[in-house]
Amino acid sequence: KQEVTQIPAALSVPEGENLVLNCSFTDSAIYNLQWFRQDPGKGLTSLLLIQSSQREQTSGRLNASLDKSSGRSTLYIAASQPGDSATYLCAVGNTGGFKTIFGAGTRLFVKA
Amino acid sequence: GAGVSQSPSNKVTEKGKDVELRCDPISGHTALYWYRQSLGQGLEFLIYFQGNSAPDKSGLPSDRFSAERTGGSVSTLTIQRTQQEDSAVYLCASSLVLGGEHGYTFGSGTRLTVV
């Protein structure tokens, strides 16, 4: 059974700092991995999607990496801003992808 | 539509009543998924649809939960005889094809409160 763990559960950093959020999964037979952000009371916004054949994806200040063999993904946020404050969720799509398993998230707070 | 639309955005209901939650996926997306997010918990997968078909209903928490999708578009999640533990945010997502090869798009959710 696939299990997805995100560390840390919460993180508070000063504005401008670079930071890394971690996601680990127990079953390496994944289809894809997606990072989302969730603002309080809102739905999920897709940030980056990495297919199982890919090693990383980049969008603006965000970079996500995937290492299937070790069961890890990282989300790197460069030059953090207060607007980055949100909960970041890692979601792993198992083969077939229809039972995407989510981590519990990392709650990020960027202080101005 | 431009995004995944869910209605209502908020629903307060009395224990024992039935509720219907609606999801309108992105036009042309063949796959649709329902998740539940309880307070302080991660997302719990409930059910998916490929077209109008839901091959696996094992994720539904109890037989009080049912879901249908008609015309390959709108889906409704019905909870009968609601209980307080049903209180959660119910999120719907859609993808172009099953498996989310191009990613998933989520709606804003329906916050259900059972009192």
Coordinates of C-alpha atoms in Angstrom, one line a residue:
Chain A
K1 CA 0.0 0.0 0.0
Q2 CA 1.4 3.4 -1.1
E3 CA 2.2 5.8 1.8
V4 CA 3.2 9.4 1.2
T5 CA 5.0 11.3 3.9
Q6 CA 5.9 15.0 3.9
I7 CA 8.5 16.6 6.1
P8 CA 8.4 19.0 7.8
A9 CA 4.8 19.3 8.8
A10 CA 5.2 23.0 9.2
L11 CA 7.9 25.5 8.3
S12 CA 8.4 29.2 9.1
V13 CA 11.1 31.2 7.2
P14 CA 12.0 34.8 6.7
E15 CA 11.2 36.4 3.4
G16 CA 13.9 35.8 0.7
E17 CA 15.1 32.5 2.0
N18 CA 15.5 29.5 -0.3
L19 CA 13.8 26.4 1.1
V20 CA 13.2 22.7 0.4
L21 CA 10.1 20.7 1.1
N22 CA 10.4 17.0 1.2
C23 CA 8.1 14.2 0.1
S24 CA 8.8 10.5 0.4
F25 CA 6.7 7.5 -0.9
T26 CA 7.0 3.8 -0.1
D27 CA 6.1 2.2 -3.5
S28 CA 8.4 3.3 -6.4
A29 CA 6.0 2.0 -9.0
I30 CA 4.5 5.4 -9.6
Y31 CA 2.9 6.9 -12.6
N32 CA 3.6 10.5 -11.8
L33 CA 4.0 12.9 -8.9
Q34 CA 2.3 16.3 -8.6
W35 CA 2.9 19.2 -6.2
F36 CA 0.0 21.4 -5.2
R37 CA -0.5 24.4 -3.0
Q38 CA -3.7 24.9 -0.9
D39 CA -4.6 28.2 0.5
P40 CA -6.9 28.3 3.6
G41 CA -10.5 27.5 2.6
K42 CA -9.6 27.0 -1.0
G43 CA -9.1 24.2 -3.4
L44 CA -5.8 22.8 -4.7
T45 CA -3.7 24.6 -7.2
S46 CA -1.4 22.5 -9.3
L47 CA 2.2 23.7 -9.2
L48 CA 4.3 21.1 -11.0
L49 CA 3.7 17.6 -12.5
I50 CA 6.6 15.2 -12.9
Q51 CA 6.0 12.0 -15.0
S52 CA 7.7 8.9 -13.8
S53 CA 10.3 9.1 -16.6
Q54 CA 11.3 12.6 -15.7
R55 CA 13.8 13.8 -13.0
E56 CA 12.7 17.3 -12.5
Q57 CA 10.3 20.1 -13.5
T58 CA 10.7 23.9 -13.1
S59 CA 8.3 26.7 -13.1
G60 CA 9.5 30.2 -12.1
R61 CA 10.9 30.1 -8.6
L62 CA 9.8 26.5 -8.2
N63 CA 11.8 23.4 -8.9
A64 CA 10.6 19.9 -8.2
S65 CA 12.8 16.8 -8.4
L66 CA 11.9 13.1 -8.5
D67 CA 14.1 10.1 -7.5
K68 CA 11.9 7.0 -7.9
S69 CA 14.6 4.6 -6.8
S70 CA 14.8 6.3 -3.4
G71 CA 11.2 7.2 -3.2
R72 CA 11.7 10.9 -2.8
S73 CA 10.7 14.2 -4.3
T74 CA 11.7 17.7 -3.3
L75 CA 10.1 21.0 -4.0
Y76 CA 12.6 23.8 -4.0
I77 CA 11.3 27.4 -3.6
A78 CA 13.8 30.1 -4.4
A79 CA 13.7 33.6 -2.8
S80 CA 10.5 32.9 -0.8
Q81 CA 7.8 35.6 -0.5
P82 CA 5.0 36.1 1.9
G83 CA 2.6 35.2 -0.9
D84 CA 4.1 31.7 -0.9
S85 CA 2.5 31.1 2.5
A86 CA 0.2 28.1 2.0
T87 CA 0.0 24.4 2.5
Y88 CA 2.0 22.4 0.0
L89 CA 0.8 18.9 -0.9
C90 CA 2.6 16.1 -2.6
A91 CA 0.5 13.7 -4.6
V92 CA 1.7 10.4 -6.0
G93 CA -0.2 8.7 -8.8
N94 CA 0.2 4.9 -8.7
T95 CA 0.2 2.9 -11.9
G96 CA -3.0 3.8 -13.6
G97 CA -2.9 7.0 -11.5
F98 CA -6.6 6.9 -10.6
K99 CA -5.9 6.5 -6.9
T100 CA -3.6 9.4 -6.3
I101 CA -2.3 9.3 -2.8
F102 CA -1.7 12.6 -1.0
G103 CA 0.7 13.5 1.7
A104 CA -0.6 15.4 4.7
G105 CA 1.2 18.5 3.5
T106 CA 3.7 21.0 4.7
R107 CA 2.3 24.3 6.1
L108 CA 4.7 27.1 5.0
F109 CA 4.7 30.5 6.5
V110 CA 7.0 33.2 5.0
K111 CA 7.5 36.1 7.3
A112 CA 7.8 39.6 5.8
Chain B
G1 CA -15.9 25.4 -18.5
A2 CA -12.7 27.1 -17.7
G3 CA -12.2 25.2 -14.4
V4 CA -13.7 22.6 -12.2
S5 CA -16.8 24.0 -10.5
Q6 CA -18.3 22.6 -7.3
S7 CA -21.6 23.5 -5.7
P8 CA -22.6 24.4 -3.1
S9 CA -19.4 26.0 -1.7
N10 CA -20.8 25.6 1.8
K11 CA -23.5 23.3 3.2
V12 CA -24.8 23.1 6.7
T13 CA -27.2 20.2 7.3
E14 CA -28.8 18.5 10.2
K15 CA -27.8 15.1 11.2
G16 CA -29.8 12.4 9.4
K17 CA -30.6 14.5 6.4
D18 CA -29.4 13.7 2.8
V19 CA -27.1 16.0 0.9
E20 CA -26.1 16.2 -2.7
L21 CA -22.8 17.7 -3.8
R22 CA -22.2 18.6 -7.4
C23 CA -19.1 18.7 -9.5
D24 CA -18.9 20.2 -13.0
P25 CA -15.5 19.2 -14.5
I26 CA -13.5 20.9 -17.2
S27 CA -15.2 20.3 -20.6
G28 CA -13.6 17.4 -22.4
H29 CA -12.1 15.8 -19.3
T30 CA -13.0 12.2 -19.3
A31 CA -11.9 11.3 -15.8
L32 CA -13.3 12.7 -12.6
Y33 CA -12.3 12.1 -9.0
W34 CA -13.8 12.8 -5.6
Y35 CA -11.7 13.3 -2.5
R36 CA -12.5 14.2 1.1
Q37 CA -10.4 16.4 3.4
S38 CA -11.3 16.3 7.1
L39 CA -10.1 18.9 9.5
G40 CA -6.4 18.5 10.0
Q41 CA -6.3 15.4 7.8
G42 CA -4.9 14.7 4.4
L43 CA -6.9 14.1 1.3
E44 CA -8.8 10.8 1.3
F45 CA -9.6 9.3 -2.1
L46 CA -13.3 8.4 -2.5
I47 CA -14.1 7.4 -6.1
Y48 CA -13.2 8.0 -9.7
F49 CA -15.1 8.0 -12.9
Q50 CA -13.9 7.1 -16.4
G51 CA -16.7 8.5 -18.5
N52 CA -19.8 7.6 -16.7
S53 CA -18.4 4.4 -15.2
A54 CA -17.0 4.1 -11.7
P55 CA -15.3 0.7 -11.6
D56 CA -14.0 0.9 -8.1
K57 CA -16.3 2.1 -5.2
S58 CA -14.2 0.6 -2.4
G59 CA -13.0 4.1 -1.4
L60 CA -16.4 5.2 -0.4
P61 CA -16.6 5.4 3.5
S62 CA -19.9 3.6 3.9
D63 CA -23.0 2.5 2.0
R64 CA -24.5 5.9 2.8
F65 CA -22.2 7.4 0.1
S66 CA -23.0 7.1 -3.6
A67 CA -21.9 8.9 -6.7
E68 CA -23.0 9.1 -10.2
R69 CA -21.9 10.8 -13.4
T70 CA -24.1 11.4 -16.3
G71 CA -23.3 12.3 -19.9
G72 CA -19.6 12.1 -19.1
S73 CA -19.8 15.4 -17.5
V74 CA -21.5 16.5 -14.2
S75 CA -21.1 14.3 -11.2
T76 CA -23.1 14.2 -8.0
L77 CA -21.9 12.8 -4.7
T78 CA -24.8 11.9 -2.4
I79 CA -24.6 11.3 1.3
Q80 CA -27.6 9.8 2.9
R81 CA -28.5 10.0 6.6
T82 CA -25.6 12.3 7.2
Q83 CA -23.5 11.9 10.4
Q84 CA -21.3 14.4 12.2
E85 CA -18.2 12.5 11.1
D86 CA -19.2 13.3 7.5
S87 CA -18.2 16.9 8.1
A88 CA -15.3 17.7 5.8
V89 CA -14.4 19.5 2.6
Y90 CA -15.3 17.4 -0.4
L91 CA -13.0 18.1 -3.4
C92 CA -13.6 17.1 -7.0
A93 CA -10.9 17.0 -9.6
S94 CA -10.8 16.1 -13.3
S95 CA -8.2 15.2 -15.8
L96 CA -8.1 14.9 -19.5
V97 CA -7.5 11.2 -19.4
L98 CA -7.6 8.7 -16.6
G99 CA -4.3 8.7 -14.8
G100 CA -3.8 12.4 -15.0
E101 CA -1.0 12.3 -17.6
H102 CA -1.4 16.0 -18.0
G103 CA -2.2 16.6 -14.3
Y104 CA -5.3 17.1 -12.3
T105 CA -7.4 20.2 -11.9
F106 CA -9.2 20.6 -8.6
G107 CA -12.4 22.5 -7.8
S108 CA -12.6 24.8 -4.7
G109 CA -14.5 22.2 -2.8
T110 CA -17.7 22.0 -0.8
R111 CA -17.4 22.5 2.9
L112 CA -20.0 20.2 4.5
T113 CA -20.9 20.7 8.2
V114 CA -23.3 18.3 9.8
V115 CA -24.8 19.6 13.0

